[in-house]
Tab-separated table of C-alpha atoms and ligand atoms in Angstrom:
chain	number	residue	atom	x	y	z
A	1	UNK	CA	138.386	90.683	155.154
A	2	UNK	CA	135.333	88.501	155.359
A	3	UNK	CA	134.386	85.742	152.932
A	4	UNK	CA	131.403	83.507	152.344
A	5	UNK	CA	131.977	79.770	152.175
A	6	UNK	CA	129.347	77.316	151.027
A	7	UNK	CA	128.884	73.885	152.547
A	8	UNK	CA	128.860	71.673	149.475
A	9	UNK	CA	126.662	69.115	151.282
A	10	UNK	CA	123.853	71.322	152.605
A	11	UNK	CA	124.245	74.377	150.374
A	12	UNK	CA	124.391	76.615	153.479
A	13	UNK	CA	126.633	79.665	153.395
A	14	UNK	CA	128.891	80.600	156.311
A	15	UNK	CA	130.394	84.053	156.803
A	16	UNK	CA	134.041	83.695	157.826
A	17	UNK	CA	135.043	87.040	159.353
A	18	UNK	CA	138.276	86.539	161.241
A	19	UNK	CA	138.696	90.222	162.136
A	20	UNK	CA	135.669	89.866	164.379
A	21	UNK	CA	137.750	87.695	166.745
A	22	UNK	CA	139.487	90.957	167.641
A	23	UNK	CA	136.353	92.270	169.267
A	24	UNK	CA	136.619	93.084	172.986
A	25	UNK	CA	134.691	89.951	173.888
A	26	UNK	CA	137.240	87.759	172.124
A	27	UNK	CA	135.874	84.248	172.533
A	28	UNK	CA	133.889	84.796	175.682
A	29	UNK	CA	136.266	86.950	177.689
A	30	UNK	CA	134.283	89.207	180.012
A	31	UNK	CA	133.411	92.636	178.632
A	32	UNK	CA	131.080	94.073	181.232
A	33	UNK	CA	131.706	97.813	181.248
A	34	UNK	CA	130.133	98.912	184.481
A	35	UNK	CA	132.748	100.917	186.324
A	36	UNK	CA	133.214	104.625	185.589
A	37	UNK	CA	136.758	103.808	184.553
A	38	UNK	CA	135.526	101.417	181.884
A	39	UNK	CA	132.902	103.888	180.654
A	40	UNK	CA	135.815	106.255	180.060
A	41	UNK	CA	137.044	103.746	177.493
A	42	UNK	CA	133.695	103.089	175.797
A	43	UNK	CA	134.092	103.768	172.041
A	44	UNK	CA	130.338	104.408	171.733
A	45	UNK	CA	130.171	107.245	174.287
A	46	UNK	CA	130.144	110.937	173.216
A	47	UNK	CA	133.632	112.395	173.069
A	48	UNK	CA	135.083	109.101	171.838
A	49	UNK	CA	133.957	109.450	168.204
A	50	UNK	CA	137.581	109.149	167.067
A	51	UNK	CA	137.557	105.531	168.317
A	52	UNK	CA	135.030	104.486	165.667
A	53	UNK	CA	134.968	104.614	161.866
A	54	UNK	CA	133.560	107.875	160.437
A	55	UNK	CA	129.816	108.217	160.906
A	56	UNK	CA	127.404	107.740	158.005
A	57	UNK	CA	124.497	109.370	159.837
A	58	UNK	CA	123.962	111.182	163.118
A	59	UNK	CA	120.923	112.929	164.515
A	60	UNK	CA	122.157	116.188	166.028
A	61	UNK	CA	119.267	118.202	167.509
A	62	UNK	CA	121.489	121.302	167.727
A	63	UNK	CA	123.515	120.673	164.559
A	64	UNK	CA	127.272	120.483	165.020
A	65	UNK	CA	130.190	118.919	163.148
A	66	UNK	CA	130.188	115.217	162.130
A	67	UNK	CA	132.110	112.877	164.406
A	68	UNK	CA	131.861	115.187	167.389
A	69	UNK	CA	129.557	115.033	170.447
A	70	UNK	CA	126.062	116.490	170.359
A	71	UNK	CA	124.366	113.536	168.654
A	72	UNK	CA	121.252	111.710	169.836
A	73	UNK	CA	121.584	108.650	167.549
A	74	UNK	CA	124.793	107.852	165.649
A	75	UNK	CA	125.532	105.363	162.849
A	76	UNK	CA	128.924	104.237	161.515
A	77	UNK	CA	130.353	101.191	159.722
A	78	UNK	CA	131.314	98.310	161.994
A	79	UNK	CA	135.056	98.349	162.706
A	80	UNK	CA	135.088	94.555	162.275
A	81	UNK	CA	132.598	94.041	159.450
A	82	UNK	CA	130.987	90.711	158.634
A	83	UNK	CA	130.106	92.151	155.181
A	84	UNK	CA	131.969	94.838	153.294
A	85	UNK	CA	132.007	96.034	149.704
A	86	UNK	CA	135.097	96.795	147.679
A	87	UNK	CA	137.070	93.654	148.576
A	88	UNK	CA	138.813	91.678	145.798
A	89	UNK	CA	136.797	88.902	144.157
A	90	UNK	CA	137.533	85.426	145.515
A	91	UNK	CA	137.883	82.424	143.250
A	92	UNK	CA	136.100	79.194	144.113
A	93	UNK	CA	137.732	75.801	143.890
A	94	UNK	CA	135.891	72.592	142.971
A	95	UNK	CA	134.064	71.327	146.071
A	96	UNK	CA	134.909	74.521	147.955
A	97	UNK	CA	132.632	77.324	146.722
A	98	UNK	CA	133.390	80.711	148.164
A	99	UNK	CA	132.773	84.357	147.406
A	100	UNK	CA	133.581	87.762	148.801
A	101	UNK	CA	131.267	88.781	151.621
A	102	UNK	CA	130.125	91.887	149.725
A	103	UNK	CA	127.643	94.102	151.496
A	104	UNK	CA	127.595	96.329	154.557
A	105	UNK	CA	127.626	96.198	158.314
A	106	UNK	CA	126.677	99.232	160.385
A	107	UNK	CA	126.401	100.038	164.089
A	108	UNK	CA	123.508	102.189	165.330
A	109	UNK	CA	124.093	103.793	168.749
A	110	UNK	CA	120.727	104.344	170.417
A	111	UNK	CA	121.608	107.168	172.816
A	112	UNK	CA	124.570	109.194	174.046
A	113	UNK	CA	123.772	107.818	177.524
A	114	UNK	CA	126.006	104.802	178.177
A	115	UNK	CA	123.398	103.220	180.462
A	116	UNK	CA	120.254	103.951	178.416
A	117	UNK	CA	118.052	100.959	177.554
A	118	UNK	CA	115.258	100.861	174.965
A	119	UNK	CA	112.812	99.551	177.587
A	120	UNK	CA	113.210	102.633	179.741
A	121	UNK	CA	114.122	105.345	177.229
A	122	UNK	CA	111.380	107.947	176.530
A	123	UNK	CA	109.110	106.757	173.682
A	124	UNK	CA	110.143	109.593	171.373
A	125	UNK	CA	113.806	108.543	171.707
A	126	UNK	CA	112.945	104.924	170.840
A	127	UNK	CA	110.964	106.257	167.861
A	128	UNK	CA	114.019	108.174	166.723
A	129	UNK	CA	116.086	104.967	166.793
A	130	UNK	CA	113.454	103.216	164.657
A	131	UNK	CA	113.351	106.208	162.305
A	132	UNK	CA	117.113	105.803	161.866
A	133	UNK	CA	116.532	102.071	161.220
A	134	UNK	CA	114.186	103.016	158.365
A	135	UNK	CA	116.611	105.552	156.948
A	136	UNK	CA	119.586	103.172	156.969
A	137	UNK	CA	117.446	100.282	155.727
A	138	UNK	CA	116.482	102.337	152.655
A	139	UNK	CA	120.038	103.554	152.077
A	140	UNK	CA	121.530	100.049	152.257
A	141	UNK	CA	118.746	98.544	150.130
A	142	UNK	CA	120.025	100.778	147.273
A	143	UNK	CA	123.355	98.924	147.236
A	144	UNK	CA	123.443	96.559	144.258
A	145	UNK	CA	125.391	93.976	146.316
A	146	UNK	CA	122.746	93.836	149.020
A	147	UNK	CA	119.891	91.340	148.649
A	148	UNK	CA	118.605	91.505	152.209
A	149	UNK	CA	118.833	94.141	154.952
A	150	UNK	CA	118.860	92.509	158.349
A	151	UNK	CA	118.593	94.697	161.471
A	152	UNK	CA	119.334	93.131	164.866
A	153	UNK	CA	119.833	94.029	168.497
A	154	UNK	CA	121.931	91.876	170.824
A	155	UNK	CA	121.475	93.096	174.384
A	156	UNK	CA	123.702	91.677	177.083
A	157	UNK	CA	126.866	89.647	176.759
A	158	UNK	CA	125.027	86.308	176.908
A	159	UNK	CA	123.009	87.476	173.897
A	160	UNK	CA	126.144	88.249	171.880
A	161	UNK	CA	126.701	91.957	172.611
A	162	UNK	CA	130.382	92.854	172.572
A	163	UNK	CA	129.890	96.257	174.217
A	164	UNK	CA	127.445	97.283	176.906
A	165	UNK	CA	126.458	100.670	175.424
A	166	UNK	CA	123.061	100.027	173.819
A	167	UNK	CA	123.330	99.630	170.041
A	168	UNK	CA	121.800	97.822	167.089
A	169	UNK	CA	123.491	96.445	164.005
A	170	UNK	CA	122.438	96.489	160.373
A	171	UNK	CA	123.729	93.882	157.960
A	172	UNK	CA	123.507	94.371	154.194
A	173	UNK	CA	123.672	90.700	153.169
A	174	UNK	CA	124.541	89.667	149.583
A	175	UNK	CA	122.224	86.629	149.681
A	176	UNK	CA	118.863	85.681	151.188
A	177	UNK	CA	119.618	83.891	154.475
A	178	UNK	CA	118.141	80.396	155.036
A	179	UNK	CA	115.510	81.321	157.641
A	180	UNK	CA	114.157	84.152	155.490
A	181	UNK	CA	114.188	81.789	152.496
A	182	UNK	CA	112.105	79.309	154.488
A	183	UNK	CA	109.623	81.996	155.485
A	184	UNK	CA	109.391	83.277	151.898
A	185	UNK	CA	108.819	79.776	150.555
A	186	UNK	CA	106.109	79.021	153.144
A	187	UNK	CA	104.363	82.362	152.635
A	188	UNK	CA	104.485	81.972	148.855
A	189	UNK	CA	103.087	78.416	149.060
A	190	UNK	CA	100.213	79.543	151.301
A	191	UNK	CA	99.445	82.539	149.098
A	192	UNK	CA	99.314	80.417	145.961
A	193	UNK	CA	96.843	77.972	147.508
A	194	UNK	CA	94.755	80.250	149.709
A	195	UNK	CA	95.082	83.579	147.887
A	196	UNK	CA	95.941	85.304	151.169
A	197	UNK	CA	98.948	86.353	153.203
A	198	UNK	CA	99.676	83.715	155.822
A	199	UNK	CA	100.805	86.331	158.343
A	200	UNK	CA	97.580	88.355	157.895
A	201	UNK	CA	95.577	85.164	158.436
A	202	UNK	CA	97.630	84.241	161.466
A	203	UNK	CA	97.261	87.578	163.257
A	204	UNK	CA	93.569	87.785	162.410
A	205	UNK	CA	93.064	84.374	163.978
A	206	UNK	CA	95.189	85.288	167.015
A	207	UNK	CA	93.158	88.502	167.488
A	208	UNK	CA	89.945	86.447	167.430
A	209	UNK	CA	91.248	83.979	170.017
A	210	UNK	CA	93.380	86.410	172.098
A	211	UNK	CA	95.051	83.344	173.640
A	212	UNK	CA	98.564	84.267	172.584
A	213	UNK	CA	98.160	88.037	172.175
A	214	UNK	CA	100.501	89.856	174.510
A	215	UNK	CA	99.764	93.445	173.446
A	216	UNK	CA	98.103	95.382	170.661
A	217	UNK	CA	97.699	98.935	169.465
A	218	UNK	CA	96.219	100.457	166.297
A	219	UNK	CA	99.122	99.453	164.070
A	220	UNK	CA	100.755	96.411	165.687
A	221	UNK	CA	99.983	93.200	167.507
A	222	UNK	CA	102.443	91.243	169.647
A	223	UNK	CA	101.983	87.500	170.002
A	224	UNK	CA	103.792	84.508	171.415
A	225	UNK	CA	103.765	82.460	168.176
A	226	UNK	CA	101.993	79.100	168.199
A	227	UNK	CA	105.210	77.219	167.357
A	228	UNK	CA	107.613	79.416	169.351
A	229	UNK	CA	111.204	78.197	169.052
A	230	UNK	CA	112.214	79.371	172.511
A	231	UNK	CA	110.557	80.367	175.818
A	232	UNK	CA	108.895	83.786	175.798
A	233	UNK	CA	109.600	84.428	172.131
A	234	UNK	CA	107.409	87.336	170.943
A	235	UNK	CA	106.666	88.534	167.425
A	236	UNK	CA	105.579	92.099	166.754
A	237	UNK	CA	103.615	92.148	163.500
A	238	UNK	CA	102.072	95.118	161.637
A	239	UNK	CA	98.278	94.757	161.527
A	240	UNK	CA	98.036	95.985	157.943
A	241	UNK	CA	99.750	94.014	155.220
A	242	UNK	CA	103.241	95.297	154.477
A	243	UNK	CA	105.968	93.224	152.827
A	244	UNK	CA	108.977	95.309	153.815
A	245	UNK	CA	110.059	97.270	156.892
A	246	UNK	CA	110.988	100.313	154.817
A	247	UNK	CA	107.273	100.737	153.975
A	248	UNK	CA	106.468	101.670	157.588
A	249	UNK	CA	104.897	105.155	157.789
A	250	UNK	CA	105.363	107.795	160.484
A	251	UNK	CA	102.209	106.887	162.420
A	252	UNK	CA	103.227	103.237	162.454
A	253	UNK	CA	106.756	104.183	163.556
A	254	UNK	CA	105.349	105.919	166.599
A	255	UNK	CA	103.213	102.890	167.503
A	256	UNK	CA	106.044	100.464	166.702
A	257	UNK	CA	108.220	102.318	169.228
A	258	UNK	CA	105.516	102.124	171.902
A	259	UNK	CA	104.967	98.415	171.275
A	260	UNK	CA	108.655	97.523	171.295
A	261	UNK	CA	109.205	99.479	174.480
A	262	UNK	CA	106.168	97.824	176.092
A	263	UNK	CA	107.336	94.278	175.273
A	264	UNK	CA	110.854	94.954	176.513
A	265	UNK	CA	109.262	96.415	179.639
A	266	UNK	CA	107.293	93.198	180.122
A	267	UNK	CA	110.520	91.211	179.893
A	268	UNK	CA	112.090	93.524	182.473
A	269	UNK	CA	109.091	93.158	184.780
A	270	UNK	CA	109.212	89.369	184.592
A	271	UNK	CA	112.928	88.617	184.303
A	272	UNK	CA	114.828	91.761	185.359
A	273	UNK	CA	117.574	93.041	183.047
A	274	UNK	CA	117.492	89.873	180.938
A	275	UNK	CA	119.766	89.557	177.866
A	276	UNK	CA	117.756	89.352	174.654
A	277	UNK	CA	117.978	89.353	170.878
A	278	UNK	CA	115.641	90.806	168.344
A	279	UNK	CA	115.781	90.964	164.571
A	280	UNK	CA	113.567	92.233	161.789
A	281	UNK	CA	112.497	89.876	159.031
A	282	UNK	CA	111.685	91.844	155.901
A	283	UNK	CA	111.289	91.027	152.173
A	284	UNK	CA	114.541	90.835	150.153
A	285	UNK	CA	115.798	94.033	148.567
A	286	UNK	CA	116.739	92.517	145.232
A	287	UNK	CA	114.237	94.452	143.156
A	288	UNK	CA	111.674	91.638	142.996
A	289	UNK	CA	108.157	91.889	144.415
A	290	UNK	CA	107.190	89.807	147.436
A	291	UNK	CA	103.451	90.559	147.813
A	292	UNK	CA	102.923	87.386	149.855
A	293	UNK	CA	105.459	88.323	152.535
A	294	UNK	CA	104.738	90.363	155.683
A	295	UNK	CA	107.580	91.894	157.692
A	296	UNK	CA	107.796	91.463	161.468
A	297	UNK	CA	110.167	91.695	164.413
A	298	UNK	CA	111.078	88.563	166.411
A	299	UNK	CA	112.186	89.004	170.013
A	300	UNK	CA	113.788	86.305	172.125
A	301	UNK	CA	114.928	86.679	175.752
A	302	UNK	CA	118.073	84.717	176.502
A	303	UNK	CA	116.744	82.284	179.096
A	304	UNK	CA	118.107	79.031	177.707
A	305	UNK	CA	121.221	77.851	175.879
A	306	UNK	CA	121.308	76.125	172.531
A	307	UNK	CA	122.430	72.519	173.009
A	308	UNK	CA	123.610	69.640	170.865
A	309	UNK	CA	120.120	68.703	169.769
A	310	UNK	CA	119.392	72.171	168.395
A	311	UNK	CA	122.859	72.491	166.862
A	312	UNK	CA	122.650	69.043	165.316
A	313	UNK	CA	119.133	69.234	163.980
A	314	UNK	CA	118.150	72.912	163.528
A	315	UNK	CA	115.065	71.818	165.475
A	316	UNK	CA	114.119	73.445	168.743
A	317	UNK	CA	112.995	72.046	172.039
A	318	UNK	CA	110.905	74.693	173.804
A	319	UNK	CA	110.333	74.057	177.497
A	320	UNK	CA	107.570	76.705	177.816
A	321	UNK	CA	104.266	76.739	175.984
A	322	UNK	CA	103.586	80.020	174.205
A	323	UNK	CA	100.181	80.099	175.909
A	324	UNK	CA	101.848	80.034	179.326
A	325	UNK	CA	104.369	82.632	178.182
A	326	UNK	CA	101.515	84.940	177.081
A	327	UNK	CA	99.720	84.437	180.391
A	328	UNK	CA	102.832	85.271	182.385
A	329	UNK	CA	103.871	88.258	180.273
A	330	UNK	CA	100.402	89.814	180.387
A	331	UNK	CA	99.995	89.154	184.095
A	332	UNK	CA	97.053	86.789	183.579
A	333	UNK	CA	98.991	84.536	185.912
A	334	UNK	CA	101.421	85.801	188.473
A	335	UNK	CA	105.181	85.670	188.208
A	336	UNK	CA	106.588	82.411	189.510
A	337	UNK	CA	103.356	80.470	189.167
A	338	UNK	CA	103.470	77.321	187.080
A	339	UNK	CA	106.479	75.599	185.584
A	340	UNK	CA	108.438	77.380	182.906
B	1	ZN	ZN1	129.312	104.109	176.303
B	2	ZN	ZN1	100.056	90.144	155.366
B	3	ZN	ZN1	110.321	85.684	160.874
């Protein structure tokens, strides 16, 4: 069972999910599954469906029974959930506020191929993964416990992946997490004073300057944000105003897949098979309107480690300018030139 505990000093909530310590990576133990023998044991490979909880969705091009092979994308609840509904209510004590970690936690397997990677999968297969994101986002947003649907990908052990087989995770979170709260507050403040969406203004300005634009297509632009937290951080932002990811239409989905694949390809070109994280920031799903917010995906290659300064301050020291990162990613300067 997972529970949420609130720091009485800062007001921050922490998810305490002790079952997750049972994951194969158990506190940093190696989990690389590269030998055929290990692939035999992979719970995400076709034929091993019995090793996972029952699926909640699977795309089966040739039909077939649930929880059997023949799927292209497969979704099931996380075996070690950080959020889960139906647990008993927890009582708080004075000074020690806590609550049940109500919500959901799902795993989305991108492909039956153990070694498939989004960067090199055919575009229509990446699009299918994103289509499943949209479907599961909408389904989880219906849950009364869920106030925010947060979709992430951890790729590579250094980026927090517990299994090598490419997969994303969806969290149905029963509160609005601090970073999203900060973005909502900033976007609301800007909208009140300027009458415009701050994200729309930002991408319009970036498109005029082109200094930090890494890629663009009809529906999306990818930039290295002006105040990037970490080296080679990239945001993919829809070019038309849209507060929530579930509003993405089919045309945009196709172009989102191409853009995501392109950016991951740029990382591969520059850094090889680098570990990375991405996550989608989208308006809360609590029934309120957030017309001032604009969803986006943030992508961060794992090139540095968080140190005491970052942990102690929640402030980042970035050793690469986003302008240099954009130049290197787009090939305006050659790999290896200039200091990172
Ligand atoms: Zn596998
Ligand atoms: Zn906007
Ligand atoms: Zn964001």
